[in-house]
JSON list of C-alpha atoms in Angstrom, two decimals:
[
{"chain": "A", "resi": 1, "resn": "MET", "atom": "CA", "xyz": [0.00, 0.00, 0.00]},
{"chain": "A", "resi": 2, "resn": "SER", "atom": "CA", "xyz": [1.39, 3.41, -0.89]},
{"chain": "A", "resi": 3, "resn": "ARG", "atom": "CA", "xyz": [2.26, 5.94, 1.74]},
{"chain": "A", "resi": 4, "resn": "ALA", "atom": "CA", "xyz": [-0.42, 8.31, 0.41]},
{"chain": "A", "resi": 5, "resn": "ILE", "atom": "CA", "xyz": [-3.16, 5.68, 0.75]},
{"chain": "A", "resi": 6, "resn": "LYS", "atom": "CA", "xyz": [-2.03, 4.82, 4.27]},
{"chain": "A", "resi": 7, "resn": "HIS", "atom": "CA", "xyz": [-2.37, 8.49, 5.16]},
{"chain": "A", "resi": 8, "resn": "LEU", "atom": "CA", "xyz": [-5.89, 8.54, 3.71]},
{"chain": "A", "resi": 9, "resn": "LEU", "atom": "CA", "xyz": [-6.92, 5.59, 5.85]},
{"chain": "A", "resi": 10, "resn": "ILE", "atom": "CA", "xyz": [-5.47, 6.66, 9.18]},
{"chain": "A", "resi": 11, "resn": "GLY", "atom": "CA", "xyz": [-8.20, 7.62, 11.64]},
{"chain": "A", "resi": 12, "resn": "GLY", "atom": "CA", "xyz": [-10.72, 8.50, 8.95]},
{"chain": "A", "resi": 13, "resn": "LEU", "atom": "CA", "xyz": [-8.84, 11.69, 8.16]},
{"chain": "A", "resi": 14, "resn": "ILE", "atom": "CA", "xyz": [-8.23, 12.69, 4.60]},
{"chain": "A", "resi": 15, "resn": "ILE", "atom": "CA", "xyz": [-4.58, 13.65, 4.31]},
{"chain": "A", "resi": 16, "resn": "MET", "atom": "CA", "xyz": [-2.92, 14.18, 0.96]},
{"chain": "A", "resi": 17, "resn": "THR", "atom": "CA", "xyz": [0.81, 13.70, 0.71]},
{"chain": "A", "resi": 18, "resn": "THR", "atom": "CA", "xyz": [3.24, 13.91, -2.16]},
{"chain": "A", "resi": 19, "resn": "ALA", "atom": "CA", "xyz": [6.29, 13.04, -0.12]},
{"chain": "A", "resi": 20, "resn": "ALA", "atom": "CA", "xyz": [8.20, 10.15, -1.57]},
{"chain": "A", "resi": 21, "resn": "THR", "atom": "CA", "xyz": [10.23, 7.86, 0.60]},
{"chain": "A", "resi": 22, "resn": "ALA", "atom": "CA", "xyz": [13.83, 9.01, 0.42]},
{"chain": "A", "resi": 23, "resn": "ASN", "atom": "CA", "xyz": [16.41, 6.52, -0.67]},
{"chain": "A", "resi": 24, "resn": "GLU", "atom": "CA", "xyz": [19.98, 6.37, 0.63]},
{"chain": "A", "resi": 25, "resn": "SER", "atom": "CA", "xyz": [21.47, 8.35, -2.26]},
{"chain": "A", "resi": 26, "resn": "ASP", "atom": "CA", "xyz": [18.98, 11.19, -1.68]},
{"chain": "A", "resi": 27, "resn": "LEU", "atom": "CA", "xyz": [20.36, 11.67, 1.83]},
{"chain": "A", "resi": 28, "resn": "LYS", "atom": "CA", "xyz": [24.02, 12.08, 0.96]},
{"chain": "A", "resi": 29, "resn": "PRO", "atom": "CA", "xyz": [25.40, 15.59, 0.97]},
{"chain": "A", "resi": 30, "resn": "THR", "atom": "CA", "xyz": [26.39, 16.98, -2.43]},
{"chain": "A", "resi": 31, "resn": "ILE", "atom": "CA", "xyz": [30.04, 18.04, -2.59]},
{"chain": "A", "resi": 32, "resn": "VAL", "atom": "CA", "xyz": [30.78, 21.21, -4.56]},
{"chain": "A", "resi": 33, "resn": "ASN", "atom": "CA", "xyz": [34.27, 22.31, -5.62]},
{"chain": "A", "resi": 34, "resn": "PRO", "atom": "CA", "xyz": [33.77, 25.09, -8.22]},
{"chain": "A", "resi": 35, "resn": "GLN", "atom": "CA", "xyz": [36.33, 25.07, -11.01]},
{"chain": "A", "resi": 36, "resn": "THR", "atom": "CA", "xyz": [36.80, 28.81, -10.53]},
{"chain": "A", "resi": 37, "resn": "LEU", "atom": "CA", "xyz": [38.26, 28.19, -7.05]},
{"chain": "A", "resi": 38, "resn": "TYR", "atom": "CA", "xyz": [41.34, 26.37, -5.80]},
{"chain": "A", "resi": 39, "resn": "ASP", "atom": "CA", "xyz": [40.63, 22.62, -5.47]},
{"chain": "A", "resi": 40, "resn": "PRO", "atom": "CA", "xyz": [40.98, 21.86, -1.74]},
{"chain": "A", "resi": 41, "resn": "SER", "atom": "CA", "xyz": [40.43, 18.09, -2.02]},
{"chain": "A", "resi": 42, "resn": "PRO", "atom": "CA", "xyz": [44.19, 17.26, -1.99]},
{"chain": "A", "resi": 43, "resn": "ASN", "atom": "CA", "xyz": [44.22, 18.95, 1.43]},
{"chain": "A", "resi": 44, "resn": "GLY", "atom": "CA", "xyz": [41.36, 16.84, 2.77]},
{"chain": "A", "resi": 45, "resn": "TYR", "atom": "CA", "xyz": [38.27, 19.03, 2.46]},
{"chain": "A", "resi": 46, "resn": "SER", "atom": "CA", "xyz": [35.69, 20.39, 0.02]},
{"chain": "A", "resi": 47, "resn": "THR", "atom": "CA", "xyz": [34.74, 24.00, -0.70]},
{"chain": "A", "resi": 48, "resn": "ALA", "atom": "CA", "xyz": [31.04, 23.52, -0.02]},
{"chain": "A", "resi": 49, "resn": "VAL", "atom": "CA", "xyz": [28.52, 20.81, 0.79]},
{"chain": "A", "resi": 50, "resn": "ILE", "atom": "CA", "xyz": [24.80, 20.97, 0.09]},
{"chain": "A", "resi": 51, "resn": "THR", "atom": "CA", "xyz": [22.53, 19.07, 2.46]},
{"chain": "A", "resi": 52, "resn": "PRO", "atom": "CA", "xyz": [19.48, 17.39, 0.93]},
{"chain": "A", "resi": 53, "resn": "ARG", "atom": "CA", "xyz": [16.09, 19.10, 1.16]},
{"chain": "A", "resi": 54, "resn": "GLY", "atom": "CA", "xyz": [14.16, 17.93, 4.20]},
{"chain": "A", "resi": 55, "resn": "ALA", "atom": "CA", "xyz": [17.09, 16.14, 5.84]},
{"chain": "A", "resi": 56, "resn": "ARG", "atom": "CA", "xyz": [17.56, 16.24, 9.57]},
{"chain": "A", "resi": 57, "resn": "LEU", "atom": "CA", "xyz": [20.91, 17.46, 10.85]},
{"chain": "A", "resi": 58, "resn": "ALA", "atom": "CA", "xyz": [22.85, 16.19, 13.84]},
{"chain": "A", "resi": 59, "resn": "TYR", "atom": "CA", "xyz": [25.65, 18.09, 15.54]},
{"chain": "A", "resi": 60, "resn": "ILE", "atom": "CA", "xyz": [28.44, 16.05, 17.09]},
{"chain": "A", "resi": 61, "resn": "SER", "atom": "CA", "xyz": [30.31, 17.76, 19.88]},
{"chain": "A", "resi": 62, "resn": "GLY", "atom": "CA", "xyz": [34.06, 18.18, 19.67]},
{"chain": "A", "resi": 63, "resn": "GLN", "atom": "CA", "xyz": [35.85, 14.85, 19.86]},
{"chain": "A", "resi": 64, "resn": "GLY", "atom": "CA", "xyz": [39.33, 14.96, 21.33]},
{"chain": "A", "resi": 65, "resn": "GLY", "atom": "CA", "xyz": [42.08, 12.39, 21.32]},
{"chain": "A", "resi": 66, "resn": "GLN", "atom": "CA", "xyz": [41.15, 10.70, 24.61]},
{"chain": "A", "resi": 67, "resn": "ASP", "atom": "CA", "xyz": [41.07, 6.91, 24.57]},
{"chain": "A", "resi": 68, "resn": "SER", "atom": "CA", "xyz": [38.19, 4.98, 26.18]},
{"chain": "A", "resi": 69, "resn": "MET", "atom": "CA", "xyz": [39.81, 5.45, 29.61]},
{"chain": "A", "resi": 70, "resn": "GLY", "atom": "CA", "xyz": [40.19, 9.22, 29.13]},
{"chain": "A", "resi": 71, "resn": "ALA", "atom": "CA", "xyz": [43.97, 9.11, 28.65]},
{"chain": "A", "resi": 72, "resn": "LEU", "atom": "CA", "xyz": [45.62, 11.52, 26.21]},
{"chain": "A", "resi": 73, "resn": "SER", "atom": "CA", "xyz": [48.87, 10.83, 24.41]},
{"chain": "A", "resi": 74, "resn": "PRO", "atom": "CA", "xyz": [51.27, 13.78, 24.35]},
{"chain": "A", "resi": 75, "resn": "ASP", "atom": "CA", "xyz": [51.79, 13.08, 20.62]},
{"chain": "A", "resi": 76, "resn": "PHE", "atom": "CA", "xyz": [49.76, 15.23, 18.19]},
{"chain": "A", "resi": 77, "resn": "ALA", "atom": "CA", "xyz": [49.46, 12.51, 15.52]},
{"chain": "A", "resi": 78, "resn": "VAL", "atom": "CA", "xyz": [48.21, 9.96, 18.06]},
{"chain": "A", "resi": 79, "resn": "GLN", "atom": "CA", "xyz": [45.59, 12.40, 19.34]},
{"chain": "A", "resi": 80, "resn": "VAL", "atom": "CA", "xyz": [44.36, 13.19, 15.82]},
{"chain": "A", "resi": 81, "resn": "LYS", "atom": "CA", "xyz": [44.03, 9.50, 14.93]},
{"chain": "A", "resi": 82, "resn": "GLN", "atom": "CA", "xyz": [42.15, 8.80, 18.18]},
{"chain": "A", "resi": 83, "resn": "ALA", "atom": "CA", "xyz": [39.88, 11.83, 17.74]},
{"chain": "A", "resi": 84, "resn": "TYR", "atom": "CA", "xyz": [38.79, 10.56, 14.31]},
{"chain": "A", "resi": 85, "resn": "ALA", "atom": "CA", "xyz": [38.21, 7.10, 15.80]},
{"chain": "A", "resi": 86, "resn": "ASN", "atom": "CA", "xyz": [36.07, 8.78, 18.46]},
{"chain": "A", "resi": 87, "resn": "LEU", "atom": "CA", "xyz": [34.18, 10.71, 15.76]},
{"chain": "A", "resi": 88, "resn": "ARG", "atom": "CA", "xyz": [33.52, 7.45, 13.91]},
{"chain": "A", "resi": 89, "resn": "SER", "atom": "CA", "xyz": [32.11, 5.96, 17.15]},
{"chain": "A", "resi": 90, "resn": "ALA", "atom": "CA", "xyz": [29.89, 9.02, 17.64]},
{"chain": "A", "resi": 91, "resn": "LEU", "atom": "CA", "xyz": [28.63, 8.67, 14.05]},
{"chain": "A", "resi": 92, "resn": "GLU", "atom": "CA", "xyz": [27.85, 4.98, 14.58]},
{"chain": "A", "resi": 93, "resn": "GLY", "atom": "CA", "xyz": [26.05, 5.93, 17.80]},
{"chain": "A", "resi": 94, "resn": "ILE", "atom": "CA", "xyz": [23.56, 8.04, 15.83]},
{"chain": "A", "resi": 95, "resn": "GLY", "atom": "CA", "xyz": [23.27, 5.59, 12.94]},
{"chain": "A", "resi": 96, "resn": "ALA", "atom": "CA", "xyz": [25.40, 7.63, 10.52]},
{"chain": "A", "resi": 97, "resn": "ARG", "atom": "CA", "xyz": [28.49, 7.02, 8.42]},
{"chain": "A", "resi": 98, "resn": "PRO", "atom": "CA", "xyz": [31.39, 9.28, 7.40]},
{"chain": "A", "resi": 99, "resn": "ASP", "atom": "CA", "xyz": [29.77, 10.01, 4.03]},
{"chain": "A", "resi": 100, "resn": "HIS", "atom": "CA", "xyz": [26.85, 11.61, 5.92]},
{"chain": "A", "resi": 101, "resn": "VAL", "atom": "CA", "xyz": [29.14, 14.32, 7.36]},
{"chain": "A", "resi": 102, "resn": "ALA", "atom": "CA", "xyz": [28.57, 17.71, 5.73]},
{"chain": "A", "resi": 103, "resn": "LYS", "atom": "CA", "xyz": [30.92, 19.92, 7.79]},
{"chain": "A", "resi": 104, "resn": "LEU", "atom": "CA", "xyz": [33.86, 19.54, 10.14]},
{"chain": "A", "resi": 105, "resn": "THR", "atom": "CA", "xyz": [35.35, 22.17, 12.38]},
{"chain": "A", "resi": 106, "resn": "ILE", "atom": "CA", "xyz": [38.75, 21.28, 13.74]},
{"chain": "A", "resi": 107, "resn": "PHE", "atom": "CA", "xyz": [40.66, 23.02, 16.48]},
{"chain": "A", "resi": 108, "resn": "VAL", "atom": "CA", "xyz": [44.43, 22.71, 16.62]},
{"chain": "A", "resi": 109, "resn": "VAL", "atom": "CA", "xyz": [46.58, 23.91, 19.52]},
{"chain": "A", "resi": 110, "resn": "ASP", "atom": "CA", "xyz": [49.65, 25.84, 18.38]},
{"chain": "A", "resi": 111, "resn": "HIS", "atom": "CA", "xyz": [48.94, 25.12, 14.73]},
{"chain": "A", "resi": 112, "resn": "HIS", "atom": "CA", "xyz": [51.75, 25.32, 12.21]},
{"chain": "A", "resi": 113, "resn": "MET", "atom": "CA", "xyz": [52.13, 24.04, 8.65]},
{"chain": "A", "resi": 114, "resn": "SER", "atom": "CA", "xyz": [53.98, 20.88, 9.71]},
{"chain": "A", "resi": 115, "resn": "LYS", "atom": "CA", "xyz": [50.73, 19.58, 11.24]},
{"chain": "A", "resi": 116, "resn": "LEU", "atom": "CA", "xyz": [48.82, 19.72, 7.93]},
{"chain": "A", "resi": 117, "resn": "GLU", "atom": "CA", "xyz": [50.21, 16.38, 6.69]},
{"chain": "A", "resi": 118, "resn": "VAL", "atom": "CA", "xyz": [48.90, 14.58, 9.78]},
{"chain": "A", "resi": 119, "resn": "LEU", "atom": "CA", "xyz": [45.52, 16.30, 9.49]},
{"chain": "A", "resi": 120, "resn": "THR", "atom": "CA", "xyz": [45.13, 15.57, 5.77]},
{"chain": "A", "resi": 121, "resn": "LYS", "atom": "CA", "xyz": [46.18, 11.92, 6.13]},
{"chain": "A", "resi": 122, "resn": "ASN", "atom": "CA", "xyz": [43.60, 11.29, 8.86]},
{"chain": "A", "resi": 123, "resn": "VAL", "atom": "CA", "xyz": [40.68, 13.07, 7.23]},
{"chain": "A", "resi": 124, "resn": "LYS", "atom": "CA", "xyz": [41.30, 11.27, 3.93]},
{"chain": "A", "resi": 125, "resn": "ALA", "atom": "CA", "xyz": [41.57, 7.93, 5.73]},
{"chain": "A", "resi": 126, "resn": "MET", "atom": "CA", "xyz": [38.15, 8.47, 7.30]},
{"chain": "A", "resi": 127, "resn": "PHE", "atom": "CA", "xyz": [36.28, 10.18, 4.46]},
{"chain": "A", "resi": 128, "resn": "GLY", "atom": "CA", "xyz": [37.94, 8.96, 1.26]},
{"chain": "A", "resi": 129, "resn": "GLU", "atom": "CA", "xyz": [36.48, 10.89, -1.68]},
{"chain": "A", "resi": 130, "resn": "ALA", "atom": "CA", "xyz": [33.45, 12.16, 0.31]},
{"chain": "A", "resi": 131, "resn": "LEU", "atom": "CA", "xyz": [35.40, 15.04, 1.84]},
{"chain": "A", "resi": 132, "resn": "PRO", "atom": "CA", "xyz": [33.20, 17.33, 3.94]},
{"chain": "A", "resi": 133, "resn": "ALA", "atom": "CA", "xyz": [33.50, 21.09, 4.08]},
{"chain": "A", "resi": 134, "resn": "GLN", "atom": "CA", "xyz": [35.99, 21.94, 6.80]},
{"chain": "A", "resi": 135, "resn": "THR", "atom": "CA", "xyz": [37.32, 24.82, 8.84]},
{"chain": "A", "resi": 136, "resn": "LEU", "atom": "CA", "xyz": [40.56, 24.70, 10.81]},
{"chain": "A", "resi": 137, "resn": "VAL", "atom": "CA", "xyz": [40.72, 27.02, 13.80]},
{"chain": "A", "resi": 138, "resn": "PRO", "atom": "CA", "xyz": [44.12, 27.54, 15.46]},
{"chain": "A", "resi": 139, "resn": "VAL", "atom": "CA", "xyz": [43.70, 27.91, 19.22]},
{"chain": "A", "resi": 140, "resn": "PRO", "atom": "CA", "xyz": [46.07, 28.53, 22.13]},
{"chain": "A", "resi": 141, "resn": "LYS", "atom": "CA", "xyz": [44.48, 25.74, 24.21]},
{"chain": "A", "resi": 142, "resn": "LEU", "atom": "CA", "xyz": [41.45, 23.46, 24.46]},
{"chain": "A", "resi": 143, "resn": "ALA", "atom": "CA", "xyz": [39.21, 22.35, 27.35]},
{"chain": "A", "resi": 144, "resn": "ILE", "atom": "CA", "xyz": [41.89, 20.15, 28.94]},
{"chain": "A", "resi": 145, "resn": "ASP", "atom": "CA", "xyz": [45.51, 21.30, 28.93]},
{"chain": "A", "resi": 146, "resn": "PRO", "atom": "CA", "xyz": [46.99, 18.15, 27.31]},
{"chain": "A", "resi": 147, "resn": "MET", "atom": "CA", "xyz": [44.45, 18.27, 24.43]},
{"chain": "A", "resi": 148, "resn": "LEU", "atom": "CA", "xyz": [46.10, 19.22, 21.14]},
{"chain": "A", "resi": 149, "resn": "PHE", "atom": "CA", "xyz": [43.27, 18.51, 18.70]},
{"chain": "A", "resi": 150, "resn": "GLU", "atom": "CA", "xyz": [39.47, 18.46, 18.59]},
{"chain": "A", "resi": 151, "resn": "VAL", "atom": "CA", "xyz": [36.98, 17.79, 15.77]},
{"chain": "A", "resi": 152, "resn": "GLU", "atom": "CA", "xyz": [33.24, 18.52, 15.65]},
{"chain": "A", "resi": 153, "resn": "ALA", "atom": "CA", "xyz": [30.83, 17.55, 12.89]},
{"chain": "A", "resi": 154, "resn": "VAL", "atom": "CA", "xyz": [27.52, 18.46, 11.27]},
{"chain": "A", "resi": 155, "resn": "VAL", "atom": "CA", "xyz": [25.86, 15.27, 10.00]},
{"chain": "A", "resi": 156, "resn": "VAL", "atom": "CA", "xyz": [22.99, 14.69, 7.58]},
{"chain": "A", "resi": 157, "resn": "LEU", "atom": "CA", "xyz": [20.43, 12.19, 8.86]},
{"chain": "A", "resi": 158, "resn": "ASP", "atom": "CA", "xyz": [17.33, 10.79, 7.12]}
]
């Protein structure tokens, strides 16, 4: 039975609907890298991402490099890798995947160009070709003194 007919039959109410059931491909963000701009994909992000009409959005709080016991390595690369593992766990917790992420904001303590290789390697490992829009914010410190990296995400849900 179609969704429209079900709506007509519920409780004797006459309800018209033209909404089609969304399929998985309708829910993926659309990545846009205009040819008139520098292509940021080699650096691990996209210029813009369009969320599908009618999609729900989820906001994942900043994920740091703490392991499951709350311990933080003093090594920047280890923290970045763990933070992305934590982000993946947060995505799974809401029933989402990396290709549902529309936007990342990352915070880097004492950022300098030598950290970009670590950042790019990790974001590409997690997102592959579905690179979200991204903003890097250099900061003097984060919530806990040993934290060197934090990532937050905007996620497209059905």
